[in-house]
Coordinates of C-alpha atoms in Angstrom, one line a residue:
M742 CA 81.9 157.5 52.8
R743 CA 79.9 154.8 54.0
V744 CA 82.3 152.0 54.5
L745 CA 81.4 148.3 55.5
V746 CA 84.1 146.5 57.3
G747 CA 84.1 142.6 57.6
G748 CA 85.9 141.4 60.6
G749 CA 86.3 144.8 61.9
T750 CA 86.3 144.0 65.6
G751 CA 89.9 143.0 65.8
F752 CA 93.3 144.6 66.1
I753 CA 93.5 146.0 62.7
G754 CA 89.8 146.5 62.3
T755 CA 89.6 148.5 65.5
A756 CA 92.4 150.8 64.3
L757 CA 90.8 151.2 60.7
T758 CA 87.5 152.1 62.3
Q759 CA 88.9 154.9 64.5
L760 CA 90.9 156.3 61.5
L761 CA 87.8 156.2 59.1
K762 CA 85.7 157.9 61.7
A763 CA 88.2 160.5 62.4
R764 CA 88.2 161.2 58.8
G765 CA 84.3 161.8 58.8
H766 CA 83.4 158.3 57.4
E767 CA 80.4 156.2 58.6
V768 CA 81.5 152.7 59.5
T769 CA 79.2 149.4 59.6
L770 CA 80.9 146.3 60.9
V771 CA 80.2 142.8 59.8
S772 CA 80.7 140.5 62.7
R773 CA 79.6 137.2 64.3
Q774 CA 77.7 139.2 67.0
P775 CA 75.0 141.7 66.6
G776 CA 75.3 145.1 68.1
P777 CA 75.1 148.7 67.4
G778 CA 76.8 149.8 64.0
R779 CA 77.1 146.2 63.1
I780 CA 75.3 143.5 60.8
T781 CA 76.1 139.8 61.3
W782 CA 77.4 137.5 58.4
D783 CA 74.0 135.6 58.4
E784 CA 72.3 138.8 57.8
L785 CA 74.6 139.8 55.1
A786 CA 74.0 136.3 53.5
T787 CA 70.3 136.5 53.8
S788 CA 69.6 140.5 53.3
G789 CA 72.5 141.3 51.0
L790 CA 74.8 144.2 51.0
P791 CA 73.7 147.2 53.0
S792 CA 74.0 150.4 51.1
C793 CA 77.6 151.5 51.3
D794 CA 80.3 153.4 49.1
A795 CA 83.1 151.0 50.0
A796 CA 83.7 147.5 51.5
V797 CA 86.9 146.1 53.1
N798 CA 87.4 142.5 54.5
L799 CA 89.8 142.0 57.2
A800 CA 88.3 138.7 58.6
G801 CA 90.5 135.7 59.2
A802 CA 91.5 133.4 62.1
N803 CA 94.9 133.8 63.7
I804 CA 97.0 131.5 62.0
L805 CA 99.8 131.5 64.5
N806 CA 97.7 130.4 67.4
P807 CA 100.1 128.2 69.3
L808 CA 97.2 126.4 71.1
R809 CA 95.8 125.0 67.8
R810 CA 97.9 121.8 67.3
S811 CA 96.6 118.2 66.5
A812 CA 96.7 115.9 69.4
R813 CA 99.1 113.6 67.5
A814 CA 101.5 116.4 66.7
L815 CA 101.5 117.4 70.5
K816 CA 102.2 113.8 71.3
L817 CA 104.9 113.5 68.9
T818 CA 106.5 116.7 70.4
A819 CA 106.2 115.1 73.8
S820 CA 107.7 111.8 72.5
R821 CA 110.9 113.6 71.0
A822 CA 111.2 115.5 74.4
E823 CA 111.6 112.1 75.8
G824 CA 113.8 110.9 73.3
G825 CA 111.3 109.0 71.1
R826 CA 110.9 109.3 67.4
G827 CA 108.0 110.0 65.0
S828 CA 107.2 109.7 61.2
D829 CA 107.5 112.7 59.0
S830 CA 103.8 112.4 58.1
E831 CA 103.0 112.9 61.9
E832 CA 105.6 115.8 62.1
T833 CA 103.6 117.9 59.5
L834 CA 100.3 117.6 61.1
W835 CA 98.6 120.6 62.6
N836 CA 94.8 120.6 63.7
E837 CA 92.8 119.7 60.7
A838 CA 89.6 121.6 62.1
F839 CA 91.9 124.7 62.6
Q840 CA 93.4 124.3 59.2
K841 CA 89.7 124.3 57.8
E842 CA 88.8 127.4 60.1
V843 CA 91.9 129.2 58.7
L844 CA 90.6 128.5 55.0
S845 CA 86.8 129.2 55.7
S846 CA 87.3 132.2 57.8
R847 CA 89.1 133.8 54.9
L848 CA 87.5 132.2 51.8
E849 CA 83.9 132.2 52.9
T850 CA 83.7 135.6 54.2
T851 CA 85.5 137.0 51.1
Q852 CA 83.1 135.0 48.9
M853 CA 80.1 136.2 50.9
L854 CA 81.1 139.8 50.4
A855 CA 82.1 139.5 46.7
K856 CA 78.7 137.8 46.1
A857 CA 76.8 140.5 47.8
I858 CA 78.6 143.2 46.1
T859 CA 78.0 141.6 42.7
K860 CA 74.2 141.2 43.3
A861 CA 73.9 144.9 45.0
P862 CA 71.6 147.2 42.8
Q863 CA 74.1 149.9 43.5
P864 CA 77.6 148.3 44.1
P865 CA 80.3 150.1 46.3
Q866 CA 82.8 152.2 44.5
A867 CA 85.8 150.3 46.2
W868 CA 86.3 146.9 47.4
I869 CA 89.5 146.2 49.5
L870 CA 90.9 142.8 50.8
V871 CA 93.8 142.4 53.2
T872 CA 95.9 139.2 52.5
G873 CA 99.4 138.5 53.2
V874 CA 103.1 138.6 51.9
A875 CA 103.1 134.7 52.3
Y876 CA 102.1 134.9 48.8
Y877 CA 105.8 135.3 47.8
Q878 CA 108.3 132.5 48.2
P879 CA 110.7 132.8 51.2
S880 CA 114.2 133.5 50.0
L881 CA 117.5 134.9 51.4
T882 CA 118.2 136.6 48.0
A883 CA 115.0 137.4 45.9
E884 CA 113.4 140.6 46.1
Y885 CA 109.5 141.1 45.6
D886 CA 107.3 143.9 44.6
E887 CA 103.7 143.8 43.7
D888 CA 104.3 142.2 40.2
S889 CA 106.6 139.3 41.2
P890 CA 105.3 135.9 40.9
G891 CA 104.1 133.7 43.7
G892 CA 101.2 132.0 45.2
D893 CA 101.8 128.3 44.3
F894 CA 104.5 126.6 46.4
D895 CA 103.0 125.8 50.0
F896 CA 99.8 125.8 51.9
F897 CA 100.0 129.5 52.9
S898 CA 100.9 130.8 49.5
N899 CA 98.2 128.8 47.9
L900 CA 95.7 130.2 50.7
V901 CA 96.5 133.8 49.5
T902 CA 96.1 132.8 45.9
K903 CA 92.6 131.3 46.6
W904 CA 91.7 134.2 48.9
E905 CA 92.4 136.9 46.4
A906 CA 90.6 134.8 43.7
A907 CA 87.6 134.8 46.0
A908 CA 87.5 138.5 46.0
R909 CA 87.6 139.0 42.3
L910 CA 84.6 140.9 40.8
P911 CA 83.3 140.5 37.3
G912 CA 83.4 144.0 35.3
D913 CA 85.1 147.2 36.5
S914 CA 82.1 149.1 38.2
T915 CA 84.0 148.7 41.5
R916 CA 87.6 149.3 41.9
Q917 CA 89.4 146.4 43.5
V918 CA 92.2 146.6 45.6
V919 CA 94.2 143.7 47.5
V920 CA 96.8 144.7 50.1
R921 CA 99.3 142.1 50.9
S922 CA 100.3 142.8 54.6
G923 CA 103.5 142.1 56.5
V924 CA 103.7 141.5 60.2
V925 CA 101.8 144.4 61.7
L926 CA 103.3 146.2 64.6
G927 CA 101.3 148.2 67.1
R928 CA 100.3 148.6 70.7
G929 CA 98.0 146.4 72.4
G930 CA 97.9 143.6 69.7
G931 CA 99.4 141.9 66.8
A932 CA 102.7 140.0 66.8
I933 CA 104.4 142.6 69.0
S934 CA 102.3 141.6 71.9
L935 CA 103.7 138.1 72.1
M936 CA 107.2 139.4 71.8
L937 CA 107.3 142.1 74.5
L938 CA 107.5 139.9 77.6
P939 CA 110.5 138.0 76.8
F940 CA 112.2 140.9 75.4
R941 CA 111.5 143.2 78.5
L942 CA 113.0 140.4 80.6
G943 CA 116.1 140.5 78.4
L944 CA 115.4 137.0 77.1
G945 CA 114.5 138.2 73.4
G946 CA 116.6 137.5 70.5
P947 CA 116.5 136.2 66.7
I948 CA 114.2 133.5 65.7
G949 CA 116.3 130.5 64.2
S950 CA 119.1 131.5 62.2
G951 CA 118.0 135.3 62.2
H952 CA 119.1 135.6 58.7
Q953 CA 115.5 135.4 57.2
F954 CA 113.8 138.6 56.1
F955 CA 111.0 140.2 58.4
P956 CA 108.6 142.1 56.4
W957 CA 106.8 144.5 58.9
I958 CA 104.5 147.4 58.8
H959 CA 103.2 149.8 61.7
I960 CA 99.5 149.5 62.1
R961 CA 99.1 153.3 61.7
D962 CA 100.5 152.6 58.2
L963 CA 98.6 149.6 57.1
V964 CA 95.3 151.3 58.1
G965 CA 96.6 154.5 56.3
I966 CA 97.1 152.3 53.2
L967 CA 93.6 151.0 53.3
T968 CA 92.1 154.5 53.7
H969 CA 94.2 156.0 51.1
A970 CA 93.1 153.1 48.7
L971 CA 89.2 153.9 49.8
E972 CA 89.7 157.6 49.2
A973 CA 91.9 157.7 46.1
N974 CA 90.0 156.7 42.9
H975 CA 93.3 156.0 41.0
V976 CA 94.2 153.3 43.3
Q977 CA 93.5 149.8 42.1
G978 CA 95.3 146.3 42.0
V979 CA 97.9 144.8 44.3
L980 CA 99.7 146.9 46.9
N981 CA 102.4 145.6 49.4
G982 CA 101.5 146.4 52.9
V983 CA 105.1 146.7 54.3
A984 CA 107.2 149.8 55.2
P985 CA 109.9 150.9 52.9
A986 CA 112.5 149.8 55.4
S987 CA 111.1 146.4 56.0
T988 CA 114.0 144.6 54.1
T989 CA 115.1 144.0 57.8
T990 CA 116.6 140.5 58.8
N991 CA 115.0 138.9 61.8
A992 CA 118.2 139.3 63.7
A993 CA 118.2 143.2 62.9
F994 CA 114.8 143.4 63.9
A995 CA 115.6 141.7 67.4
Q996 CA 118.4 144.0 68.1
A997 CA 116.1 147.0 67.2
L998 CA 113.4 145.8 69.4
G999 CA 116.0 145.1 72.3
A1000 CA 117.4 148.6 71.8
A1001 CA 113.8 150.2 71.8
L1002 CA 113.2 148.5 75.2
G1003 CA 116.9 149.2 76.7
R1004 CA 117.4 145.5 76.9
P1005 CA 119.9 142.9 75.4
A1006 CA 118.5 140.7 72.7
F1007 CA 121.1 138.2 71.9
L1008 CA 119.2 134.9 73.1
P1009 CA 118.2 133.1 69.8
L1010 CA 115.0 131.0 69.9
P1011 CA 116.1 127.8 68.3
S1012 CA 114.3 126.4 65.0
I1013 CA 113.4 123.3 66.9
A1014 CA 111.5 125.2 69.8
V1015 CA 109.5 127.1 67.2
Q1016 CA 108.7 123.9 65.4
A1017 CA 107.6 122.2 68.6
V1018 CA 105.2 125.2 69.4
Y1019 CA 103.6 125.7 66.0
G1020 CA 104.6 122.5 64.1
P1021 CA 107.0 122.6 61.0
E1022 CA 104.3 123.7 58.5
R1023 CA 103.4 127.0 60.3
A1024 CA 106.9 127.3 61.8
I1025 CA 108.1 128.3 58.2
M1026 CA 106.1 131.7 58.7
L1027 CA 108.7 132.7 61.4
L1028 CA 111.7 130.6 60.3
E1029 CA 111.7 131.8 56.8
G1030 CA 111.0 135.2 55.1
Q1031 CA 110.6 137.5 52.1
K1032 CA 112.2 140.7 51.1
V1033 CA 109.2 142.6 50.0
I1034 CA 109.2 146.4 48.9
P1035 CA 106.1 148.5 48.4
R1036 CA 106.8 149.8 45.0
R1037 CA 103.3 150.2 43.9
T1038 CA 102.1 151.5 47.3
L1039 CA 104.6 154.4 47.1
A1040 CA 103.7 155.0 43.5
V1041 CA 100.1 155.7 44.2
G1042 CA 101.1 158.4 46.6
Y1043 CA 100.7 156.8 49.9
Q1044 CA 103.1 158.7 52.5
Y1045 CA 104.5 156.6 55.4
S1046 CA 104.2 157.6 59.1
F1047 CA 106.7 155.0 60.1
P1048 CA 108.9 154.3 57.2
E1049 CA 111.9 153.2 59.5
L1050 CA 111.9 150.5 62.0
E1051 CA 113.5 152.3 65.1
A1052 CA 110.8 155.1 64.9
A1053 CA 108.0 152.5 64.5
L1054 CA 109.3 150.3 67.5
K1055 CA 109.8 153.4 69.8
E1056 CA 106.1 154.4 69.2
V1057 CA 104.9 150.8 70.0
V1058 CA 106.8 150.3 73.1
A1059 CA 106.3 153.8 74.5

């Protein structure tokens, strides 16, 4: 197949490209910079969709970039460290420019690809978008599958709703698939890259209370699900991109990561510290979680390489 991948130069895109090429597919990337085997987003907008059998969009700015805070929020954090106080409205601020970047990097690229597909003389057979489990409302008791409601309770759930709506195509000439991904674990990138140093030093532990669920997936399985969705003509609709055993709490994940590294993992990262780094609005993504199961992902026939956390972490830290 000829596969067009938007945002294909990042952590997930690199792994997907490697797997697709290993399976004999031809890959063209859509990125900001031109190069061999690439087209730019500007070229896509002006020249339309290049001839392809499938399209995937992975584009999106890193939401948990700790450097992107508003100046007022950073001053508030410093003030509180010195015993000062701030208003609730100041407390919820994060960089407005970055908030727009988070939205545009997802919505605009998705809309651009969806528009190009709609206008293509020969539209691709499959169109796949990767979003997130932030669609589902954090809960210590609820269990979510692909048919569960969500998408309407905070900035991030609304973002996923708008994101998935931007991808929707009229008619049924192209199979449409949405993969709602959990936290992606893999070597050389993703969330684990930020965790390894403190855990290797024996300074790791649960985040906040540790009771929140931590939906995860090994990168080999995320790109495996995407490839399965591209190749299997019966796959369509929403798939949860999480491992079958991703009904893990944050505390259990911390213990498992510590065990994989042969290090203790008992030092909790207080909620207030997470909020100081990310701001309360984004800190929710780390301090609260969802119990998500991949019911439909299993039903469409995907077979996981890393269904259990211990084996997944052992491969990542090896």
